[in-house]
């Protein structure tokens, strides 16, 4: 932000996640909630916990993120997925050239928030036997209609194509999803709509990635799709996101979590976070020029062959802070 010398925006910082827990006993302290309520936009550092050795039923840092998304009513999650010529992916690059997909994920409903959501004891003749975890996948007509309209309007400004992803052969919530998306499509005759099931969607997309434009899905399927489609960009460390509410506020965060294995190593790729800032400037403050300066600086740095370890293909790489400095210094010279 310093490199862009934007003076109209007041920036304040507050804690969330593990650091917040360590200093206040809460993953989402009241002071942060109040600051969020008073802000137009929030740029979030990734949260997550190392659960490989410690899967617990207790709330973790992720609960803070989910509460924040709900608090801000950030139901429209935009996850742009682009291919960069200068990054060698594990997929044939020729196929991916020019790929530009917008994953549009519904973010404040579906199985992430449906009730009941509990761990309960099961009983056999009054004796507790074992635990049972329950989640509820739910979508109402109006929820699907709202996000579908956003998808069709977005597609109109792009290549006018939508793939809607569900599991309508099995899930009732997906049946409502599919029929509502179809209903909304009737008001947008200029946009082409496809449907596919989550289990085959990524294979269909990667077989012909340039053909795809907007990929619309519910909360859980959008989570899965966006991680998988990071193949297109070469790393999850490249994917930014914007979560917009119908109230005009915006929450901006990388698609990735916190990568606990990289803590204190100065190795994480900062590009997803930096591109999330560009989305913040574009969507919350309409500073399109400054947002493009950031996007262009990222492309230029990659072209000059500066890569973090996740996108370096085993070759020489720069650290997190070096990558940040390189992008900032390029912005200053643009
Ligand atoms: C994401 C992340 C989050 C999610 C986690 C950290 C709760 O995976 O933004 O994709 O599941 O939504
Ligand atoms: Mg995810």
mmCIF file of C-alpha atoms and ligand atoms in Angstrom:
data_model
loop_
_atom_site.group_PDB
_atom_site.id
_atom_site.type_symbol
_atom_site.label_atom_id
_atom_site.label_comp_id
_atom_site.label_asym_id
_atom_site.label_seq_id
_atom_site.Cartn_x
_atom_site.Cartn_y
_atom_site.Cartn_z
ATOM 1 C CA UNK A 1 0.000 0.000 0.000
ATOM 2 C CA UNK A 2 2.941 2.346 0.744
ATOM 3 C CA UNK A 3 4.272 1.765 -2.752
ATOM 4 C CA UNK A 4 0.993 3.025 -4.196
ATOM 5 C CA UNK A 5 0.827 6.164 -1.986
ATOM 6 C CA UNK A 6 -2.928 5.948 -1.565
ATOM 7 C CA UNK A 7 -3.835 8.562 1.013
ATOM 8 C CA UNK A 8 -7.637 8.353 0.985
ATOM 9 C CA UNK A 9 -7.721 5.013 2.797
ATOM 10 C CA UNK A 10 -7.235 4.700 6.557
ATOM 11 C CA UNK A 11 -5.631 1.380 7.477
ATOM 12 C CA UNK A 12 -6.056 -0.204 10.907
ATOM 13 C CA UNK A 13 -4.853 -3.605 12.077
ATOM 14 C CA UNK A 14 -6.485 -6.112 14.356
ATOM 15 C CA UNK A 15 -5.913 -9.723 15.374
ATOM 16 C CA UNK A 16 -7.735 -12.886 14.299
ATOM 17 C CA UNK A 17 -6.901 -16.578 14.613
ATOM 18 C CA UNK A 18 -4.198 -18.102 16.747
ATOM 19 C CA UNK A 19 -2.347 -14.858 17.530
ATOM 20 C CA UNK A 20 -5.643 -13.356 18.687
ATOM 21 C CA UNK A 21 -6.311 -16.424 20.822
ATOM 22 C CA UNK A 22 -2.900 -16.254 22.441
ATOM 23 C CA UNK A 23 -3.299 -12.615 23.472
ATOM 24 C CA UNK A 24 -7.054 -12.388 24.174
ATOM 25 C CA UNK A 25 -8.369 -15.947 24.632
ATOM 26 C CA UNK A 26 -10.628 -15.554 21.593
ATOM 27 C CA UNK A 27 -10.027 -16.425 17.946
ATOM 28 C CA UNK A 28 -12.182 -13.457 16.972
ATOM 29 C CA UNK A 29 -11.912 -10.805 19.735
ATOM 30 C CA UNK A 30 -14.642 -8.206 20.261
ATOM 31 C CA UNK A 31 -12.156 -5.456 19.376
ATOM 32 C CA UNK A 32 -11.707 -7.044 15.933
ATOM 33 C CA UNK A 33 -15.453 -7.454 15.453
ATOM 34 C CA UNK A 34 -15.970 -3.762 16.261
ATOM 35 C CA UNK A 35 -13.231 -2.707 13.887
ATOM 36 C CA UNK A 36 -14.675 -4.875 11.123
ATOM 37 C CA UNK A 37 -18.113 -3.327 11.647
ATOM 38 C CA UNK A 38 -16.587 0.142 11.299
ATOM 39 C CA UNK A 39 -14.656 -0.709 8.109
ATOM 40 C CA UNK A 40 -15.572 -0.737 4.428
ATOM 41 C CA UNK A 41 -13.167 -3.528 3.609
ATOM 42 C CA UNK A 42 -11.126 -6.171 5.403
ATOM 43 C CA UNK A 43 -7.855 -7.689 4.154
ATOM 44 C CA UNK A 44 -7.382 -10.947 5.985
ATOM 45 C CA UNK A 45 -4.145 -12.827 6.639
ATOM 46 C CA UNK A 46 -4.678 -16.574 6.248
ATOM 47 C CA UNK A 47 -5.907 -18.602 9.183
ATOM 48 C CA UNK A 48 -5.727 -22.299 9.879
ATOM 49 C CA UNK A 49 -4.249 -24.777 12.312
ATOM 50 C CA UNK A 50 -1.894 -27.711 11.979
ATOM 51 C CA UNK A 51 -4.339 -30.557 12.284
ATOM 52 C CA UNK A 52 -2.259 -33.369 10.865
ATOM 53 C CA UNK A 53 -1.379 -34.541 14.351
ATOM 54 C CA UNK A 54 -4.172 -32.975 16.312
ATOM 55 C CA UNK A 55 -7.697 -33.341 14.963
ATOM 56 C CA UNK A 56 -9.973 -32.069 17.697
ATOM 57 C CA UNK A 57 -13.630 -31.280 18.093
ATOM 58 C CA UNK A 58 -12.766 -27.905 19.578
ATOM 59 C CA UNK A 59 -13.145 -24.653 17.715
ATOM 60 C CA UNK A 60 -10.000 -23.667 15.873
ATOM 61 C CA UNK A 61 -8.865 -20.501 14.080
ATOM 62 C CA UNK A 62 -11.118 -21.400 11.124
ATOM 63 C CA UNK A 63 -14.218 -20.713 13.229
ATOM 64 C CA UNK A 64 -13.115 -17.073 13.433
ATOM 65 C CA UNK A 65 -12.947 -16.841 9.663
ATOM 66 C CA UNK A 66 -16.369 -18.424 9.238
ATOM 67 C CA UNK A 67 -17.867 -16.044 11.820
ATOM 68 C CA UNK A 68 -16.267 -13.123 10.058
ATOM 69 C CA UNK A 69 -17.700 -14.176 6.691
ATOM 70 C CA UNK A 70 -21.148 -14.472 8.279
ATOM 71 C CA UNK A 71 -20.779 -11.192 10.174
ATOM 72 C CA UNK A 72 -19.933 -9.375 6.951
ATOM 73 C CA UNK A 73 -22.610 -11.279 4.965
ATOM 74 C CA UNK A 74 -19.873 -12.052 2.437
ATOM 75 C CA UNK A 75 -21.864 -14.541 0.400
ATOM 76 C CA UNK A 76 -20.396 -13.712 -3.023
ATOM 77 C CA UNK A 77 -16.926 -15.231 -3.174
ATOM 78 C CA UNK A 78 -14.929 -14.403 -6.301
ATOM 79 C CA UNK A 79 -11.899 -16.614 -6.911
ATOM 80 C CA UNK A 80 -10.196 -15.688 -10.186
ATOM 81 C CA UNK A 81 -7.969 -18.445 -11.570
ATOM 82 C CA UNK A 82 -5.475 -17.397 -14.221
ATOM 83 C CA UNK A 83 -2.616 -19.004 -16.012
ATOM 84 C CA UNK A 84 0.740 -17.187 -15.993
ATOM 85 C CA UNK A 85 2.990 -17.952 -18.972
ATOM 86 C CA UNK A 86 6.077 -17.605 -16.809
ATOM 87 C CA UNK A 87 5.041 -20.284 -14.305
ATOM 88 C CA UNK A 88 5.588 -23.902 -15.267
ATOM 89 C CA UNK A 89 2.710 -25.926 -13.912
ATOM 90 C CA UNK A 90 2.542 -29.673 -13.389
ATOM 91 C CA UNK A 91 0.093 -29.723 -16.304
ATOM 92 C CA UNK A 92 1.055 -29.173 -19.968
ATOM 93 C CA UNK A 93 1.377 -25.377 -20.175
ATOM 94 C CA UNK A 94 0.196 -25.268 -23.807
ATOM 95 C CA UNK A 95 -3.246 -26.439 -22.741
ATOM 96 C CA UNK A 96 -3.493 -23.779 -20.056
ATOM 97 C CA UNK A 97 -2.267 -20.743 -21.996
ATOM 98 C CA UNK A 98 -4.809 -17.938 -21.755
ATOM 99 C CA UNK A 99 -6.985 -19.713 -19.185
ATOM 100 C CA UNK A 100 -9.025 -17.218 -17.194
ATOM 101 C CA UNK A 101 -11.702 -18.710 -14.963
ATOM 102 C CA UNK A 102 -13.784 -17.055 -12.277
ATOM 103 C CA UNK A 103 -14.860 -19.485 -9.584
ATOM 104 C CA UNK A 104 -17.925 -17.965 -7.968
ATOM 105 C CA UNK A 105 -18.517 -19.677 -4.632
ATOM 106 C CA UNK A 106 -21.529 -19.124 -2.382
ATOM 107 C CA UNK A 107 -19.852 -18.460 0.949
ATOM 108 C CA UNK A 108 -22.278 -18.004 3.828
ATOM 109 C CA UNK A 109 -24.629 -20.963 3.529
ATOM 110 C CA UNK A 110 -24.606 -24.629 2.487
ATOM 111 C CA UNK A 111 -22.986 -27.328 4.589
ATOM 112 C CA UNK A 112 -20.597 -24.859 6.250
ATOM 113 C CA UNK A 113 -23.452 -23.181 8.118
ATOM 114 C CA UNK A 114 -26.526 -25.475 7.924
ATOM 115 C CA UNK A 115 -28.021 -26.560 11.267
ATOM 116 C CA UNK A 116 -27.866 -28.977 12.993
ATOM 117 C CA UNK A 117 -24.097 -28.966 13.056
ATOM 118 C CA UNK A 118 -23.050 -31.001 16.050
ATOM 119 C CA UNK A 119 -21.096 -33.892 17.466
ATOM 120 C CA UNK A 120 -23.487 -36.056 19.484
ATOM 121 C CA UNK A 121 -23.430 -39.282 21.393
ATOM 122 C CA UNK A 122 -25.295 -42.227 19.974
ATOM 123 C CA UNK A 123 -27.037 -44.585 22.383
ATOM 124 C CA UNK A 124 -27.844 -48.265 22.407
ATOM 125 C CA UNK A 125 -30.339 -49.061 25.176
ATOM 126 C CA UNK A 126 -29.517 -45.868 27.126
ATOM 127 C CA UNK A 127 -25.785 -46.614 27.000
ATOM 128 C CA UNK A 128 -23.682 -44.079 25.120
ATOM 129 C CA UNK A 129 -21.798 -45.979 22.453
ATOM 130 C CA UNK A 130 -19.989 -43.626 20.147
ATOM 131 C CA UNK A 131 -19.808 -40.132 18.768
ATOM 132 C CA UNK A 132 -21.505 -39.091 15.590
ATOM 133 C CA UNK A 133 -20.733 -35.909 13.639
ATOM 134 C CA UNK A 134 -23.613 -34.166 11.912
ATOM 135 C CA UNK A 135 -23.509 -31.441 9.257
ATOM 136 C CA UNK A 136 -26.460 -30.177 7.276
ATOM 137 C CA UNK A 137 -26.314 -29.178 3.623
ATOM 138 C CA UNK A 138 -29.089 -26.736 2.822
ATOM 139 C CA UNK A 139 -29.814 -24.253 0.069
ATOM 140 C CA UNK A 140 -32.977 -22.203 -0.200
ATOM 141 C CA UNK A 141 -34.420 -20.990 -3.485
ATOM 142 C CA UNK A 142 -33.677 -17.371 -2.632
ATOM 143 C CA UNK A 143 -30.042 -18.046 -1.707
ATOM 144 C CA UNK A 144 -29.425 -19.806 -5.011
ATOM 145 C CA UNK A 145 -31.314 -17.175 -6.980
ATOM 146 C CA UNK A 146 -29.176 -14.363 -5.482
ATOM 147 C CA UNK A 147 -25.804 -15.944 -6.244
ATOM 148 C CA UNK A 148 -27.025 -17.132 -9.677
ATOM 149 C CA UNK A 149 -27.918 -13.572 -10.667
ATOM 150 C CA UNK A 150 -24.391 -12.487 -9.673
ATOM 151 C CA UNK A 151 -22.963 -15.294 -11.831
ATOM 152 C CA UNK A 152 -25.005 -14.344 -14.888
ATOM 153 C CA UNK A 153 -24.210 -10.642 -14.512
ATOM 154 C CA UNK A 154 -20.484 -11.453 -14.143
ATOM 155 C CA UNK A 155 -20.599 -13.718 -17.201
ATOM 156 C CA UNK A 156 -22.141 -10.911 -19.249
ATOM 157 C CA UNK A 157 -18.961 -8.876 -18.698
ATOM 158 C CA UNK A 158 -16.763 -11.850 -19.589
ATOM 159 C CA UNK A 159 -17.113 -14.687 -22.112
ATOM 160 C CA UNK A 160 -20.831 -15.223 -21.401
ATOM 161 C CA UNK A 161 -20.505 -18.803 -20.223
ATOM 162 C CA UNK A 162 -21.362 -20.443 -16.890
ATOM 163 C CA UNK A 163 -20.676 -23.922 -15.616
ATOM 164 C CA UNK A 164 -22.778 -24.591 -12.519
ATOM 165 C CA UNK A 165 -21.369 -27.372 -10.335
ATOM 166 C CA UNK A 166 -23.495 -29.475 -8.000
ATOM 167 C CA UNK A 167 -24.311 -33.065 -7.065
ATOM 168 C CA UNK A 168 -27.924 -33.010 -8.196
ATOM 169 C CA UNK A 169 -27.965 -36.758 -8.903
ATOM 170 C CA UNK A 170 -27.801 -37.390 -5.136
ATOM 171 C CA UNK A 171 -28.264 -34.292 -2.959
ATOM 172 C CA UNK A 172 -31.617 -32.575 -2.412
ATOM 173 C CA UNK A 173 -29.892 -29.222 -1.814
ATOM 174 C CA UNK A 174 -28.259 -29.626 -5.231
ATOM 175 C CA UNK A 175 -31.616 -30.362 -6.882
ATOM 176 C CA UNK A 176 -32.918 -27.018 -5.631
ATOM 177 C CA UNK A 177 -29.608 -25.451 -6.677
ATOM 178 C CA UNK A 178 -29.817 -26.766 -10.233
ATOM 179 C CA UNK A 179 -33.456 -25.900 -10.795
ATOM 180 C CA UNK A 180 -33.018 -22.340 -9.476
ATOM 181 C CA UNK A 181 -29.913 -21.727 -11.595
ATOM 182 C CA UNK A 182 -31.904 -22.933 -14.607
ATOM 183 C CA UNK A 183 -34.804 -20.640 -13.717
ATOM 184 C CA UNK A 184 -32.501 -17.603 -13.381
ATOM 185 C CA UNK A 185 -30.788 -18.475 -16.689
ATOM 186 C CA UNK A 186 -34.071 -17.742 -18.505
ATOM 187 C CA UNK A 187 -33.559 -14.015 -17.843
ATOM 188 C CA UNK A 188 -30.107 -14.089 -19.462
ATOM 189 C CA UNK A 189 -30.566 -15.466 -22.974
ATOM 190 C CA UNK A 190 -27.164 -14.154 -24.027
ATOM 191 C CA UNK A 191 -25.310 -16.359 -21.477
ATOM 192 C CA UNK A 192 -24.745 -20.095 -22.029
ATOM 193 C CA UNK A 193 -25.256 -22.391 -19.050
ATOM 194 C CA UNK A 194 -23.877 -25.897 -18.437
ATOM 195 C CA UNK A 195 -24.272 -28.082 -15.367
ATOM 196 C CA UNK A 196 -21.937 -30.757 -14.125
ATOM 197 C CA UNK A 197 -21.446 -32.844 -11.012
ATOM 198 C CA UNK A 198 -18.618 -32.007 -8.624
ATOM 199 C CA UNK A 199 -16.933 -35.376 -9.136
ATOM 200 C CA UNK A 200 -16.376 -34.786 -12.833
ATOM 201 C CA UNK A 201 -16.248 -30.988 -13.066
ATOM 202 C CA UNK A 202 -12.492 -30.487 -12.609
ATOM 203 C CA UNK A 203 -11.690 -33.214 -15.130
ATOM 204 C CA UNK A 204 -14.041 -31.559 -17.627
ATOM 205 C CA UNK A 205 -12.459 -28.146 -17.010
ATOM 206 C CA UNK A 206 -8.852 -29.341 -17.230
ATOM 207 C CA UNK A 207 -9.544 -31.210 -20.468
ATOM 208 C CA UNK A 208 -10.315 -27.875 -22.115
ATOM 209 C CA UNK A 209 -9.535 -25.079 -19.643
ATOM 210 C CA UNK A 210 -9.721 -22.135 -22.050
ATOM 211 C CA UNK A 211 -13.350 -22.972 -22.842
ATOM 212 C CA UNK A 212 -14.439 -22.134 -19.289
ATOM 213 C CA UNK A 213 -15.459 -18.770 -17.951
ATOM 214 C CA UNK A 214 -17.582 -18.491 -14.777
ATOM 215 C CA UNK A 215 -17.752 -21.612 -12.599
ATOM 216 C CA UNK A 216 -20.612 -21.274 -10.135
ATOM 217 C CA UNK A 217 -21.006 -23.476 -7.077
ATOM 218 C CA UNK A 218 -22.134 -23.774 -3.481
ATOM 219 C CA UNK A 219 -19.903 -23.378 -0.469
ATOM 220 C CA UNK A 220 -18.299 -26.817 -0.138
ATOM 221 C CA UNK A 221 -17.949 -27.552 -3.841
ATOM 222 C CA UNK A 222 -16.470 -24.092 -4.450
ATOM 223 C CA UNK A 223 -13.889 -24.756 -1.755
ATOM 224 C CA UNK A 224 -12.871 -28.009 -3.435
ATOM 225 C CA UNK A 225 -12.945 -26.633 -6.986
ATOM 226 C CA UNK A 226 -10.831 -23.565 -6.279
ATOM 227 C CA UNK A 227 -8.040 -25.556 -4.610
ATOM 228 C CA UNK A 228 -8.035 -28.100 -7.427
ATOM 229 C CA UNK A 229 -8.031 -25.458 -10.149
ATOM 230 C CA UNK A 230 -4.907 -23.900 -8.620
ATOM 231 C CA UNK A 231 -3.194 -26.328 -11.029
ATOM 232 C CA UNK A 232 -3.929 -23.662 -13.662
ATOM 233 C CA UNK A 233 -1.860 -21.039 -11.799
ATOM 234 C CA UNK A 234 0.846 -23.408 -10.632
ATOM 235 C CA UNK A 235 0.244 -23.014 -6.903
ATOM 236 C CA UNK A 236 -2.401 -22.266 -4.326
ATOM 237 C CA UNK A 237 -0.079 -19.460 -3.297
ATOM 238 C CA UNK A 238 -1.156 -17.579 -6.432
ATOM 239 C CA UNK A 239 -4.916 -17.402 -5.810
ATOM 240 C CA UNK A 240 -6.562 -14.294 -4.318
ATOM 241 C CA UNK A 241 -10.220 -13.892 -3.413
ATOM 242 C CA UNK A 242 -12.857 -11.271 -2.781
ATOM 243 C CA UNK A 243 -15.961 -11.971 -0.724
ATOM 244 C CA UNK A 244 -18.616 -9.400 -1.297
ATOM 245 C CA UNK A 245 -21.857 -8.873 0.553
ATOM 246 C CA UNK A 246 -25.065 -7.451 -0.802
ATOM 247 C CA UNK A 247 -24.393 -4.673 1.793
ATOM 248 C CA UNK A 248 -21.421 -3.382 -0.217
ATOM 249 C CA UNK A 249 -18.712 -4.474 2.244
ATOM 250 C CA UNK A 250 -15.827 -6.628 1.138
ATOM 251 C CA UNK A 251 -13.608 -9.252 2.747
ATOM 252 C CA UNK A 252 -10.409 -10.054 0.864
ATOM 253 C CA UNK A 253 -8.191 -13.044 1.536
ATOM 254 C CA UNK A 254 -5.952 -15.567 -0.177
ATOM 255 C CA UNK A 255 -7.686 -18.813 -1.173
ATOM 256 C CA UNK A 256 -5.045 -20.744 0.778
ATOM 257 C CA UNK A 257 -4.898 -21.354 4.521
ATOM 258 C CA UNK A 258 -2.014 -20.519 6.851
ATOM 259 C CA UNK A 259 0.533 -23.257 5.894
ATOM 260 C CA UNK A 260 1.772 -24.018 9.440
ATOM 261 C CA UNK A 261 4.692 -26.034 8.027
ATOM 262 C CA UNK A 262 6.166 -22.788 6.647
ATOM 263 C CA UNK A 263 5.941 -20.785 9.896
ATOM 264 C CA UNK A 264 8.986 -18.531 10.475
ATOM 265 C CA UNK A 265 10.730 -19.824 7.332
ATOM 266 C CA UNK A 266 10.104 -16.759 5.150
ATOM 267 C CA UNK A 267 9.159 -19.160 2.333
ATOM 268 C CA UNK A 268 5.433 -18.683 1.783
ATOM 269 C CA UNK A 269 4.288 -17.149 -1.482
ATOM 270 C CA UNK A 270 2.847 -13.673 -0.691
ATOM 271 C CA UNK A 271 1.310 -13.207 -4.160
ATOM 272 C CA UNK A 272 -2.195 -14.467 -3.251
ATOM 273 C CA UNK A 273 -2.323 -11.926 -0.411
ATOM 274 C CA UNK A 274 -0.935 -9.131 -2.613
ATOM 275 C CA UNK A 275 -3.434 -9.878 -5.394
ATOM 276 C CA UNK A 276 -6.202 -9.902 -2.763
ATOM 277 C CA UNK A 277 -5.203 -6.313 -1.948
ATOM 278 C CA UNK A 278 -5.573 -5.482 -5.651
ATOM 279 C CA UNK A 279 -9.089 -6.938 -5.558
ATOM 280 C CA UNK A 280 -9.825 -4.841 -2.466
ATOM 281 C CA UNK A 281 -8.796 -1.642 -4.231
ATOM 282 C CA UNK A 282 -10.829 -2.598 -7.295
ATOM 283 C CA UNK A 283 -14.064 -3.784 -5.697
ATOM 284 C CA UNK A 284 -14.298 -1.762 -2.480
ATOM 285 C CA UNK A 285 -12.736 1.544 -3.556
ATOM 286 C CA UNK A 286 -12.997 1.462 -7.361
ATOM 287 C CA UNK A 287 -9.281 2.273 -7.591
ATOM 288 C CA UNK A 288 -8.957 0.324 -10.825
ATOM 289 C CA UNK A 289 -5.734 1.961 -11.906
ATOM 290 C CA UNK A 290 -3.936 1.149 -8.661
ATOM 291 C CA UNK A 291 -5.341 -2.400 -8.690
ATOM 292 C CA UNK A 292 -4.009 -2.940 -12.202
ATOM 293 C CA UNK A 293 -0.622 -1.576 -11.138
ATOM 294 C CA UNK A 294 -0.404 -4.366 -8.559
ATOM 295 C CA UNK A 295 -1.590 -7.046 -11.018
ATOM 296 C CA UNK A 296 0.914 -5.848 -13.631
ATOM 297 C CA UNK A 297 3.780 -5.700 -11.130
ATOM 298 C CA UNK A 298 3.109 -9.339 -10.188
ATOM 299 C CA UNK A 299 3.170 -10.411 -13.850
ATOM 300 C CA UNK A 300 6.411 -8.445 -14.434
ATOM 301 C CA UNK A 301 8.194 -9.895 -11.425
ATOM 302 C CA UNK A 302 7.307 -13.419 -12.545
ATOM 303 C CA UNK A 303 8.451 -12.650 -16.093
ATOM 304 C CA UNK A 304 11.797 -11.520 -14.707
ATOM 305 C CA UNK A 305 12.000 -15.020 -13.308
ATOM 306 C CA UNK A 306 11.685 -14.215 -9.635
ATOM 307 C CA UNK A 307 9.730 -17.061 -8.054
ATOM 308 C CA UNK A 308 8.970 -18.233 -4.551
ATOM 309 C CA UNK A 309 9.784 -21.867 -3.796
ATOM 310 C CA UNK A 310 6.267 -23.174 -4.574
ATOM 311 C CA UNK A 311 6.473 -21.985 -8.199
ATOM 312 C CA UNK A 312 10.232 -22.295 -8.801
ATOM 313 C CA UNK A 313 10.220 -25.914 -10.095
ATOM 314 C CA UNK A 314 13.161 -26.748 -7.888
ATOM 315 C CA UNK A 315 15.214 -23.864 -9.277
ATOM 316 C CA UNK A 316 16.567 -20.783 -7.464
ATOM 317 C CA UNK A 317 13.878 -18.975 -5.488
ATOM 318 C CA UNK A 318 13.317 -15.794 -3.503
ATOM 319 C CA UNK A 319 11.904 -15.495 0.020
ATOM 320 C CA UNK A 320 8.508 -14.150 1.030
ATOM 321 C CA UNK A 321 9.911 -10.760 1.968
ATOM 322 C CA UNK A 322 12.091 -10.532 -1.154
ATOM 323 C CA UNK A 323 9.065 -11.246 -3.343
ATOM 324 C CA UNK A 324 7.061 -8.565 -1.495
ATOM 325 C CA UNK A 325 9.890 -6.029 -1.896
ATOM 326 C CA UNK A 326 10.328 -6.844 -5.586
ATOM 327 C CA UNK A 327 6.638 -6.300 -6.303
ATOM 328 C CA UNK A 328 6.582 -3.056 -4.275
ATOM 329 C CA UNK A 329 9.660 -1.699 -6.041
ATOM 330 C CA UNK A 330 8.193 -2.499 -9.459
ATOM 331 C CA UNK A 331 4.970 -0.712 -8.552
ATOM 332 C CA UNK A 332 7.039 2.362 -7.668
ATOM 333 C CA UNK A 333 8.667 2.351 -11.109
ATOM 334 C CA UNK A 334 5.493 1.688 -13.156
HETATM 335 C C1 LIG B 1 -10.887 -21.396 1.958
HETATM 336 C C2 LIG B 1 -10.378 -22.131 3.160
HETATM 337 C C3 LIG B 1 -11.398 -21.998 4.286
HETATM 338 C C4 LIG B 1 -12.695 -22.604 3.799
HETATM 339 C C5 LIG B 1 -10.925 -22.610 5.615
HETATM 340 C C6 LIG B 1 -9.604 -22.047 6.089
HETATM 341 C C7 LIG B 1 -11.972 -22.474 6.685
HETATM 342 O O1 LIG B 1 -10.121 -23.456 2.847
HETATM 343 O O2 LIG B 1 -11.128 -20.180 2.073
HETATM 344 O O3 LIG B 1 -11.005 -22.007 0.906
HETATM 345 O O4 LIG B 1 -12.888 -23.829 3.907
HETATM 346 O O5 LIG B 1 -13.538 -21.849 3.332
HETATM 347 MG MG1 LIG B 2 -10.250 -23.894 0.787
#
